[in-house]
Coordinates of C-alpha atoms and ligand atoms in Angstrom, one line a residue:
X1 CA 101.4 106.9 96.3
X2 CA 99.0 108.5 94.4
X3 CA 95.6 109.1 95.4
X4 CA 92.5 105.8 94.5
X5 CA 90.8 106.4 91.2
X6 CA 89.1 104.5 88.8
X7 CA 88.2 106.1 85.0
X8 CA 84.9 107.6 84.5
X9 CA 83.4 106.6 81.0
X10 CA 81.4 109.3 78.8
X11 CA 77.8 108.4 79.0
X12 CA 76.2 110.6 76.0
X13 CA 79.2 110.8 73.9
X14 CA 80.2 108.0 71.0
X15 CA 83.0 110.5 69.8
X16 CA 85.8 111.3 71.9
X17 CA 84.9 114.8 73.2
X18 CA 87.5 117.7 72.1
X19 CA 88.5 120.1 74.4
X20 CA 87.2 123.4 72.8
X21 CA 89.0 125.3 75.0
X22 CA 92.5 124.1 74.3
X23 CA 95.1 126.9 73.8
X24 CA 93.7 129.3 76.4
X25 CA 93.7 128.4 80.2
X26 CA 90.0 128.6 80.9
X27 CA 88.6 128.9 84.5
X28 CA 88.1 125.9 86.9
X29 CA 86.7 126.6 90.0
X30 CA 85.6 123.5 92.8
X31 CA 82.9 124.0 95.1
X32 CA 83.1 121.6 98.1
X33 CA 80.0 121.0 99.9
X34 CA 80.9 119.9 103.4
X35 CA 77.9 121.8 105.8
X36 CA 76.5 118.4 106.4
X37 CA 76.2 117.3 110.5
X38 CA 77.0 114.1 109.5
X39 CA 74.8 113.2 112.8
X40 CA 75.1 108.9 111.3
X41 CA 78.6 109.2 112.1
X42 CA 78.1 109.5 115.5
X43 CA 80.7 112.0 116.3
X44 CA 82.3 115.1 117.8
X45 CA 84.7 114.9 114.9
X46 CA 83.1 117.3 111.7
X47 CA 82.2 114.0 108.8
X48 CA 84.2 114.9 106.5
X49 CA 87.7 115.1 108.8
X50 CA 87.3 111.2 110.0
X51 CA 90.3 109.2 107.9
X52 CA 90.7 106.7 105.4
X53 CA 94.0 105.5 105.1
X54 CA 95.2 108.5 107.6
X55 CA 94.1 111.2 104.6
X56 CA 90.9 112.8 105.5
X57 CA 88.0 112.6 103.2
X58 CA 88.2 116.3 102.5
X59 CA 91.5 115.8 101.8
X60 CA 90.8 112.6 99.2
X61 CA 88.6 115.6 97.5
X62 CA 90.9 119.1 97.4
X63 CA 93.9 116.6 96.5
X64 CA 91.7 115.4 93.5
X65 CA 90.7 119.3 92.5
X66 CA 94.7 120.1 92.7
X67 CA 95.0 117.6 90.5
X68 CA 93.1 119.0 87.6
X69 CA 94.9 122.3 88.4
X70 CA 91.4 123.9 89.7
X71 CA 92.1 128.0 90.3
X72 CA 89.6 128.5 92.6
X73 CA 88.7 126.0 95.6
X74 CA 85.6 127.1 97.6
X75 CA 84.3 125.0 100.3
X76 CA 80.9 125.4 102.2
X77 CA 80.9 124.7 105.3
X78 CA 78.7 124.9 108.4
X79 CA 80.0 128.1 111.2
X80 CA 81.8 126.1 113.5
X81 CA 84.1 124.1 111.1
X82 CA 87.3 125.2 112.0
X83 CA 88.9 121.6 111.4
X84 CA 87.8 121.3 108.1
X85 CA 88.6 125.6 107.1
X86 CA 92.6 124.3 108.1
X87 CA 92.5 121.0 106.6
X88 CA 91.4 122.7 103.1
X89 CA 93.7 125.3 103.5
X90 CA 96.6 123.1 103.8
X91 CA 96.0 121.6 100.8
X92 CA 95.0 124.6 99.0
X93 CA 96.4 127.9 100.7
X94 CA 93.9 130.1 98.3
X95 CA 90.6 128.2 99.1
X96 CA 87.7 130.3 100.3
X97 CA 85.1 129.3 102.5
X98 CA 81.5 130.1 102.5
X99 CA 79.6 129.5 105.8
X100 CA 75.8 127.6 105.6
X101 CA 74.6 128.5 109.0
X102 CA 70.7 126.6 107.9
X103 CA 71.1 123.7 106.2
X104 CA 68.4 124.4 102.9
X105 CA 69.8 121.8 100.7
X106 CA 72.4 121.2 98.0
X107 CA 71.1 124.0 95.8
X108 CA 71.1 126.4 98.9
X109 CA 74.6 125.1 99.7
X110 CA 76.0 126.4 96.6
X111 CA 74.3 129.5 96.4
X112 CA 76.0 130.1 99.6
X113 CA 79.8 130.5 97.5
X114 CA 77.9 132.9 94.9
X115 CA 80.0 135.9 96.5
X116 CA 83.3 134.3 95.7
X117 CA 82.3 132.4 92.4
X118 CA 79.7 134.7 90.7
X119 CA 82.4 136.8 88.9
X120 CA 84.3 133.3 87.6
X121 CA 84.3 132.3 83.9
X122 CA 85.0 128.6 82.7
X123 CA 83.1 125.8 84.3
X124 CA 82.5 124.8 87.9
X125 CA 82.6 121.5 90.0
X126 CA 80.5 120.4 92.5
X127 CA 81.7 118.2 94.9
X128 CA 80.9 116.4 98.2
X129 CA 83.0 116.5 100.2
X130 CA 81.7 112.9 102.1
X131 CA 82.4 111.7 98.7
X132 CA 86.1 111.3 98.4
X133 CA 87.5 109.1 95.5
X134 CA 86.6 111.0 92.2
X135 CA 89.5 110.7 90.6
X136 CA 91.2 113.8 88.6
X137 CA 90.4 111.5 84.9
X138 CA 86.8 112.0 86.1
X139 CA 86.5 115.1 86.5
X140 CA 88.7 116.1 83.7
X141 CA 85.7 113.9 81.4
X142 CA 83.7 116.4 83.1
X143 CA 85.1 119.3 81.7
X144 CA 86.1 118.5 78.8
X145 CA 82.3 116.9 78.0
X146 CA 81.3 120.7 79.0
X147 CA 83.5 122.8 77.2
X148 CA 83.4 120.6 73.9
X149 CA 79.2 121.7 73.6
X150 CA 78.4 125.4 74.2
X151 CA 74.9 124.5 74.4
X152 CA 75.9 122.1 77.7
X153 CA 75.3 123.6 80.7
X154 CA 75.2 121.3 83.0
X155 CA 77.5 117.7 83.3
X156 CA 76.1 115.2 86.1
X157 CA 78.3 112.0 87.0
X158 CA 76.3 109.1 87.6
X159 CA 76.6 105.8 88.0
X160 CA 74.8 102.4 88.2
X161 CA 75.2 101.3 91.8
X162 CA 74.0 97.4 92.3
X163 CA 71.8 98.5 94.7
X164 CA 70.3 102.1 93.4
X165 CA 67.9 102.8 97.2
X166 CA 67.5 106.4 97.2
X167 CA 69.5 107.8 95.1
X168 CA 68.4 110.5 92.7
X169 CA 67.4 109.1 89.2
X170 CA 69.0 110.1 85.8
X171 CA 66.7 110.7 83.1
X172 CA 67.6 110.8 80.0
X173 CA 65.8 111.6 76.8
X174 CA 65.6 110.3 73.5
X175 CA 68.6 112.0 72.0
X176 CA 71.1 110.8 74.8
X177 CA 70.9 113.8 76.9
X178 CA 70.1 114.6 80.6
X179 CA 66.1 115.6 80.9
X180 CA 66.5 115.7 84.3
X181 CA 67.4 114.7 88.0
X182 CA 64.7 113.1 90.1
X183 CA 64.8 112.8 93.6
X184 CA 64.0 109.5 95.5
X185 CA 61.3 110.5 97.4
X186 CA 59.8 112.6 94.6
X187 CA 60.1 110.4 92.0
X188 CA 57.4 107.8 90.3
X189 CA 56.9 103.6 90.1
X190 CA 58.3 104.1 86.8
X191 CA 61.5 107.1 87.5
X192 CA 62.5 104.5 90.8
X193 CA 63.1 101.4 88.5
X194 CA 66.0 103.6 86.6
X195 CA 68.5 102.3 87.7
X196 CA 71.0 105.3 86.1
X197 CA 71.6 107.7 89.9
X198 CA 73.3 110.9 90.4
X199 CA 76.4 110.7 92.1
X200 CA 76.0 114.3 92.6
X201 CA 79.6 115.3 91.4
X202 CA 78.3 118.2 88.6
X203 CA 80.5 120.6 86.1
X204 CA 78.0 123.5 85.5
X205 CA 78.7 126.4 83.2
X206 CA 79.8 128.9 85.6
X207 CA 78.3 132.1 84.1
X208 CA 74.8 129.8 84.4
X209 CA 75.5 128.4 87.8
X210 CA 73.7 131.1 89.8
X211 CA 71.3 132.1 87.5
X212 CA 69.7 128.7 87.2
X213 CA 69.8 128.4 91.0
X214 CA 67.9 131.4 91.5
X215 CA 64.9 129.4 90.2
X216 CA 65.6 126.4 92.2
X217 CA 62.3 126.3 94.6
X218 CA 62.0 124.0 97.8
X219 CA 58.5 123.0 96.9
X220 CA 59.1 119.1 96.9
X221 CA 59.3 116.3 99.5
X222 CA 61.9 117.3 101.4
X223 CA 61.5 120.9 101.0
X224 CA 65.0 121.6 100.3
X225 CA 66.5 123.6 97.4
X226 CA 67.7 120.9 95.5
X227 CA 70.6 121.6 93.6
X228 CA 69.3 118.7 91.3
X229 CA 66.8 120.8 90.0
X230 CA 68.9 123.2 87.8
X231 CA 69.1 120.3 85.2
X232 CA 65.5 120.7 84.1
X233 CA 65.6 124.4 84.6
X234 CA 69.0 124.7 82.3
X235 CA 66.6 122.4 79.8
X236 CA 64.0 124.5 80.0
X237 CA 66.2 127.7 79.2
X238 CA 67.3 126.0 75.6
X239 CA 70.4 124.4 77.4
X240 CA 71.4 120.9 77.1
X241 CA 73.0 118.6 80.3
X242 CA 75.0 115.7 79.5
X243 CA 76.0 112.4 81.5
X244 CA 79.4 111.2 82.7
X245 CA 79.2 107.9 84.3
X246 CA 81.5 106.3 86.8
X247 CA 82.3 102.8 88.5
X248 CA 80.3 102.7 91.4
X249 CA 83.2 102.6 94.3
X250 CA 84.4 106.0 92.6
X251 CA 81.8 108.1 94.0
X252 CA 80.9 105.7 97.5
X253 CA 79.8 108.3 99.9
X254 CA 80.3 108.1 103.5
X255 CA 77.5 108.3 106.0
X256 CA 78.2 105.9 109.0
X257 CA 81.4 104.3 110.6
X258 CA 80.5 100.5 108.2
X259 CA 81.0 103.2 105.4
X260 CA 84.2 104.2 106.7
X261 CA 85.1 100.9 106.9
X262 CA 84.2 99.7 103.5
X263 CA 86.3 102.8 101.8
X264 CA 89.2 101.9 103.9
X265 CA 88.8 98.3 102.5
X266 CA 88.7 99.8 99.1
X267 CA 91.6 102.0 99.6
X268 CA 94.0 99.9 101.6
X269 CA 93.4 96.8 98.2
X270 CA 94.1 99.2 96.1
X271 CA 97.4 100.0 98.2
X272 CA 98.6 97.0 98.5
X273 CA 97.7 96.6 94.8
X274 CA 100.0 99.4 94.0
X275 CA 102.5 98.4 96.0
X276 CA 103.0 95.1 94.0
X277 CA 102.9 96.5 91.1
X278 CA 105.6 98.5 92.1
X279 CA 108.0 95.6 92.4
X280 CA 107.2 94.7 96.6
X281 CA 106.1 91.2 97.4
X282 CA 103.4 91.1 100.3
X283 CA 103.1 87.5 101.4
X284 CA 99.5 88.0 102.5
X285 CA 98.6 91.5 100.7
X286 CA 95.4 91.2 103.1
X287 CA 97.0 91.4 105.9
X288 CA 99.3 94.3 105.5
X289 CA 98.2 97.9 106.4
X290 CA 99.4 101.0 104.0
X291 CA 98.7 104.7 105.2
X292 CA 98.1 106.4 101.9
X293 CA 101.6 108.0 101.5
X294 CA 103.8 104.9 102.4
X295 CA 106.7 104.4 99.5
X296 CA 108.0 100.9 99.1
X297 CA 111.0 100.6 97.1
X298 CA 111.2 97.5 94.9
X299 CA 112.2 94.1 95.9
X300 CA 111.2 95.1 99.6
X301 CA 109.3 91.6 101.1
X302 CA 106.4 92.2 104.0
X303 CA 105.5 89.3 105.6
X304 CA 101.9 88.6 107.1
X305 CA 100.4 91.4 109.5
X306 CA 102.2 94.4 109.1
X307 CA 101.0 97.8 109.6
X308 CA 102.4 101.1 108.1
X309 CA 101.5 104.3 109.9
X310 CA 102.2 108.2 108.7
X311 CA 105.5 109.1 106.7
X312 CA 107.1 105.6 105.9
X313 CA 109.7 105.0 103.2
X314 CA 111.3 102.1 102.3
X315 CA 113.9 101.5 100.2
X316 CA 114.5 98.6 97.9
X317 CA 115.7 95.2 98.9
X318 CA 114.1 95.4 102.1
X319 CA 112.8 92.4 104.6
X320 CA 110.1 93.1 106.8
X321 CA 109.0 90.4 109.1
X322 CA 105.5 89.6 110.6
X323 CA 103.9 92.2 113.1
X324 CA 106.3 94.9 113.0
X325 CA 104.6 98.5 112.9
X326 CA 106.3 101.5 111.8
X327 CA 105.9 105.1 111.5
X328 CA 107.2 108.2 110.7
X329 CA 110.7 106.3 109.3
X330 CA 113.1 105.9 106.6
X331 CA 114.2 102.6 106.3
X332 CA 117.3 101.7 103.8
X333 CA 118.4 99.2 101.4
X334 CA 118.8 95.5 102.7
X335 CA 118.0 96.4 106.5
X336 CA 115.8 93.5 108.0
X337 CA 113.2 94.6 110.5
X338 CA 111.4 92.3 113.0
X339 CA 109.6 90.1 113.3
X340 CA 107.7 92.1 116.3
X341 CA 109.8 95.6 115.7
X342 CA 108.5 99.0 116.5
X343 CA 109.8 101.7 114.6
X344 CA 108.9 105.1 116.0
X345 CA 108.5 108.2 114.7
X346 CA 112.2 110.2 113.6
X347 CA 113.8 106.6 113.3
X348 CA 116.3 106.7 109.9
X349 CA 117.4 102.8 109.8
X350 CA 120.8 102.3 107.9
X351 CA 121.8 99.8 104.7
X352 CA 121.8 96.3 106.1
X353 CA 120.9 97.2 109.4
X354 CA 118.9 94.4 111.9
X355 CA 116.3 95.6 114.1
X356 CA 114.8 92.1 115.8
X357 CA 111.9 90.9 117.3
X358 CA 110.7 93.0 120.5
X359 CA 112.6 95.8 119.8
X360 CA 111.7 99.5 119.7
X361 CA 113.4 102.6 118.1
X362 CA 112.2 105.9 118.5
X363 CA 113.9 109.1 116.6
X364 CA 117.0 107.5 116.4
X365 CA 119.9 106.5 113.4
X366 CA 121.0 103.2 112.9
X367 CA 123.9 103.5 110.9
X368 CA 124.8 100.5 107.8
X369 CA 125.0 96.8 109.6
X370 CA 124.3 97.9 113.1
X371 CA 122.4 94.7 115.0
X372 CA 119.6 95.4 117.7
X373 CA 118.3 92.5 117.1
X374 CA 116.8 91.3 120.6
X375 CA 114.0 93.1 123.4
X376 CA 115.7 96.8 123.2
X377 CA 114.6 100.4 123.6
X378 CA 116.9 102.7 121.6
X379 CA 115.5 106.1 121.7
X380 CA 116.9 109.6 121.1
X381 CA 120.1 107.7 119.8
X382 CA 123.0 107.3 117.3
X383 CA 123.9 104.2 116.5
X384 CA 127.3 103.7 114.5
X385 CA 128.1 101.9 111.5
X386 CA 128.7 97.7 112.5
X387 CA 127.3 98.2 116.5
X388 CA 125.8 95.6 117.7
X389 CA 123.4 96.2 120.9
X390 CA 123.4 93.5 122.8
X391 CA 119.4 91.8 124.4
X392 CA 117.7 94.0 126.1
X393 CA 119.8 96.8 126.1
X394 CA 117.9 100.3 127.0
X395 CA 119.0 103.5 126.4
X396 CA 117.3 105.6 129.7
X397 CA 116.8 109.2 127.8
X398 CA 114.0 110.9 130.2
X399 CA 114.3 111.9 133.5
X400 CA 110.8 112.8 133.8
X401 CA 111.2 116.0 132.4
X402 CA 113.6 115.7 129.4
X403 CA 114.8 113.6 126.5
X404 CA 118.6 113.2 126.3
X405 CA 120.4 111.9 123.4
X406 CA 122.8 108.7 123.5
X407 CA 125.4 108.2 121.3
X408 CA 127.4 104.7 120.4
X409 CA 130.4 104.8 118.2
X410 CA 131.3 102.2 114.8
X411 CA 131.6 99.0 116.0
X412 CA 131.1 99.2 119.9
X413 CA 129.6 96.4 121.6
X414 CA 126.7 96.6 123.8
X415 CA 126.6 93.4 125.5
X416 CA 123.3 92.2 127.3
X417 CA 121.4 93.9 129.8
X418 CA 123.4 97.6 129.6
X419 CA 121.2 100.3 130.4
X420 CA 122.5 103.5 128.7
X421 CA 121.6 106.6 131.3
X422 CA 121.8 109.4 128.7
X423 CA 123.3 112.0 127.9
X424 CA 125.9 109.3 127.1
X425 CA 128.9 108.7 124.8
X426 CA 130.4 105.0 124.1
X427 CA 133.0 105.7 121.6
X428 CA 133.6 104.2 118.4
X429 CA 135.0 100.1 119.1
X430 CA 134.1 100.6 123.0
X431 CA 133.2 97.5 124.8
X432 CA 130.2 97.9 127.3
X433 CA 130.6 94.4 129.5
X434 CA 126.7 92.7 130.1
X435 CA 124.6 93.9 132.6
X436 CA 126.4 97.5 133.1
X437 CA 125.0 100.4 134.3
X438 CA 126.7 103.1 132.2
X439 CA 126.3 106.4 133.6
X440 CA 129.4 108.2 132.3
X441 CA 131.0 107.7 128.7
X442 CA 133.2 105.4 127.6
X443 CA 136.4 106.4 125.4
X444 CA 136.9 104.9 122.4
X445 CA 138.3 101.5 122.1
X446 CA 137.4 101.2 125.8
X447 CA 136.1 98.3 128.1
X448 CA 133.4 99.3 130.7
X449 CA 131.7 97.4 133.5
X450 CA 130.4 97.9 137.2
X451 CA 132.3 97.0 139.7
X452 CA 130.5 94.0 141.1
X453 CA 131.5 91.1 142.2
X454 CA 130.7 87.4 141.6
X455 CA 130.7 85.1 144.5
X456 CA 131.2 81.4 144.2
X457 CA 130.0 78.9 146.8
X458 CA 131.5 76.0 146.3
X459 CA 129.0 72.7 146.4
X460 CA 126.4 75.1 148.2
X461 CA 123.6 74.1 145.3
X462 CA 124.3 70.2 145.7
X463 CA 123.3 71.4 150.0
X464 CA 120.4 73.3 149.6
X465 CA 118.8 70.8 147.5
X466 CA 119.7 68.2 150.3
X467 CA 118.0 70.3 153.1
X468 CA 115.1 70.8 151.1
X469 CA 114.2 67.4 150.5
X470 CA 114.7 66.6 154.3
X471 CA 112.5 69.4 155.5
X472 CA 109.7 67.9 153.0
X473 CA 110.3 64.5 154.7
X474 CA 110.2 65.6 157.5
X475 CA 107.0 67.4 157.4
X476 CA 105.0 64.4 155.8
X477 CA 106.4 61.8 158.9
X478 CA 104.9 64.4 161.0
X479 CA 101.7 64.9 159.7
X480 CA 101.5 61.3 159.5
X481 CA 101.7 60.8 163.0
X482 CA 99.7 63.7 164.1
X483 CA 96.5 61.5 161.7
X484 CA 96.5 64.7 159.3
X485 CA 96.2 63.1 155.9
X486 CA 98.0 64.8 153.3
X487 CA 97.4 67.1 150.8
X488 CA 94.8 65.6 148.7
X489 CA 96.3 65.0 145.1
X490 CA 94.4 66.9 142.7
X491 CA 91.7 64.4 140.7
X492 CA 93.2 63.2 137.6
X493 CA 90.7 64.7 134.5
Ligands
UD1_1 C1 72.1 114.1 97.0 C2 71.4 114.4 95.7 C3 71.0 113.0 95.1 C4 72.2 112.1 95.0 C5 72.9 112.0 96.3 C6 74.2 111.2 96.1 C7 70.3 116.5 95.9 C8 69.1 117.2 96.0 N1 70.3 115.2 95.9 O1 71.1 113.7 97.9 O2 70.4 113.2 93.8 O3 71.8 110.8 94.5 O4 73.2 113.3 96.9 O5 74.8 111.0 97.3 O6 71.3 117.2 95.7 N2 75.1 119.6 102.0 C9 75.4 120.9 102.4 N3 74.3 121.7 102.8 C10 73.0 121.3 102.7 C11 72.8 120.1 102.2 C12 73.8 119.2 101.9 O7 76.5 121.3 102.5 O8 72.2 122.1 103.0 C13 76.2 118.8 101.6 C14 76.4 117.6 102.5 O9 77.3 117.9 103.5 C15 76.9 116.5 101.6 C16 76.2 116.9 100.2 O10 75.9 118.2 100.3 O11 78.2 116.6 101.4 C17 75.0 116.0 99.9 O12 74.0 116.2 100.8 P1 73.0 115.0 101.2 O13 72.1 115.6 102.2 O14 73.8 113.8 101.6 O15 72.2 114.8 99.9 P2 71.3 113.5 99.5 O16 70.0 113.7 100.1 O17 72.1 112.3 99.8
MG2 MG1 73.7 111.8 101.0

């Protein structure tokens, strides 16, 4: 599944912008400004590593850059952000990091990467990365709106958010363009009823970035070096800034765990929207759980209150039932899972198979048509084509120290109650009587039990039930003679 976005619209442009540049592969570099303490999220975790949909918010952002093919990815970070160096690096093995040790503001922020972008040509992103769902159509408008106008220094995205609080303000001249950025706490009566905010995604002309931010100051209310302020300063040079403006749930930032909260609302409807529109039918879309790379195949039905962890693929024609939770799986055409199943990481589920209610598989293959369909571990198993695995059936594959594999042939049969103590073999069309202990493996084609016995006492139920109602009797004539009343009956409600 591809990661949220929503189309940004071009604010200052009635023609659709051309991209000057086309022919040659001009520079795009991303700065990601990530230094932040985050301190509202109340955390030991760095901001912008807590998840949404199990993807990281830095991750939301690089994954957006790689979309647009960026050739340079710098992100800012604070000293001690190891977490976040790795998680960038994953997605972009050629990122560089610039360290912020005091954190000056935006416009100090990026003058922290001038080492590794001052030599870049092209244009250059700015991105938070607490802000994760830009999506690659955005920032391409971005570009493009910068590259068509060699006047344009400076591209801001902004947006018209229901409730603009404190926000920077967009002002914008007569003639359509950006005058410039206004911060909350700096700004007029008259500049705090705009309603137009900066997002605070920019594309800046990168042979202007660092010159403009040279003559950012911090003299303002927060004392900071806004980054904000290159807008009027690119003006004041003879440049011109432009406008792109988004939906407002494209550029949500996240400050608090209710933040984190609302994205993952955002994200997981949009899942589940995708997933319909894919050809899957969720009973109760709001009630199913998607991690943000869960494939679906078509015709595939979820019932209410399903949850889909890491890694899960699903192929078509699928049924799952009610409160089964999966992870880490690959589940084939037609099987039937749940309702209640556990499917645990390393589990590859067959065509047709049936995994039922209560039962867990972990790392385990479930060949076509195999049945566990009732209160069963299988774990660290191989389970052959047509098996069925009788109720609570477990296969016993640690001994406190190691995992041992289990293997069951095509066609055997488990019955009831067998507990499997692997390393184990029950060949292919093996019988495995209920209740058996199975410690060594069982040929092919072979029957295995434990030798125990069943003894039957003949009318000994009938008898017992006899003595017990005479040694109530008994009791209650005694009692009755000794004056002890009974036990009191409980009061009727
Ligand atoms: C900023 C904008 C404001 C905009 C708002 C949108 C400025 C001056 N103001 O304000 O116009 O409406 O974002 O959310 O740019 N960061 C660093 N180092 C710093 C300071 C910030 O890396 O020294 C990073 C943060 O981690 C964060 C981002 O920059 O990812 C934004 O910083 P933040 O302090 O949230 O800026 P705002 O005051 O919200
Ligand atoms: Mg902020």
């Amino acid at each position: 599944m591809n990661n949220i976005g929503f189309m940004g619209k071009n604010h200052n442009h009635k023609k659709k912008s051309k991209d000057a540049s086309k022919g040659s592969s001009p520079q795009v570099t991303a700065i990601i400004l990530a230094a932040g303490k985050g301190t509202r999220m109340k955390s030991e975790i760095d901001k912008v590593m807590h998840k949404v949909a199990g993807k990281t918010l830095v991750r939301y952002v690089v994954d957006a850059v790689n979309a647009i093919v960026a050739d340079e990815v710098v992100a800012v970070i604070a000293p001690t952000m190891e977490a976040v160096r790795d998680e960038v690096l994953e997605a972009f093995p050629k990122a560089a990091f610039a360290r912020q040790k005091e954190r000056l503001g935006t416009g100090h922020a990026v003058i922290c990467a001038e080492t590794e972008v001052e030599s870049r040509k092209g244009v250059t992103l700015i991105l938070y990365g607490d802000t994760p769902f830009i999506s690659p159509d955005t920032l391409k408008e971005m570009l493009r709106t910068v590259r068509a106008n060699a006047k344009m220094a400076v591209c801001v995205l902004g947006f018209s958010p229901k409730h603009p609080s404190d926000y920077g303000r967009l002002i914008i001249d007569q003639q359509g363009n950006l005058a410039e950025i206004v911060e909350y706490k700096d700004a007029s009566d008259a500049e705090r009823k705009v309603r137009l905010c900066n997002s605070g995604v920019m594309a800046v002309r990168t042979e202007l970035l660092f010159d403009l931010l040279s003559k950012v100051n911090n003299k303002n209310a927060k004392g900071e070096y806004y980054l904000t302020d290159i807008v009027k300063i690119a003006r004041e040079n003879g440049y011109i800034c432009g406008v792109v403006e988004a939906h407002e749930a494209e550029v949500m930032g996240i400050n608090n765990r209710a933040n984190l909260a609302e994205a993952e609302k955002v994200v997981q409807r949009h899942l589940r929207e995708r997933a319909m529109e894919n050809g899957a039918t969720l009973i109760d879309p709001e009630t199913v759980f998607f991690h943000h790379d869960t494939k679906l195949g078509r015709d595939v039905t979820v019932h209410p209150f399903v949850v889909f962890g890491a890694g899960v693929e699903v192929a078509d024609g699928v049924n799952i039932r009610s409160f089964t939770h999966i992870e880490k799986a690959f589940i084939d055409d037609g099987a039937v899972l749940g309702p209640y199943a556990r499917i645990r990481p390393g589990s590859d589920i067959g065509k047709n198979a049936h995994i039922g209610n209560f039962v867990e598989i972990k790392k385990a293959r479930v060949e076509e048509g195999a049945k566990i369909n009732h209160l069963s571990y299988v774990g660290d198993a191989f389970v052959g084509a047509g098996a069925n695995i009788g109720a609570g059936t477990i296969t016993c594959n640690y001994d406190g120290y190691s995992k041992y594999n289990t293997y069951i042939g095509k066609g055997a049969f488990i019955g009831s109650d067998t507990a499997l103590i692997a390393p184990v073999k029950v060949g292919e069309g093996a019988i495995v009587g209920a209740g058996t202990t199975v410690f060594n493996d069982v040929p092919p084609h072979a029957l295995a039990i434990n030798e125990k016995k069943q003894k039957i006492v003949k009318e000994y139920a009938k008898k017992y039930r006899k003595d017990r109602a005479k040694k109530k009797a008994d009791l209650k004539k005694a009692a009755k003679k000794a004056g002890v009343k009974a036990k009191p009956k409980k009061a009727k409600r």
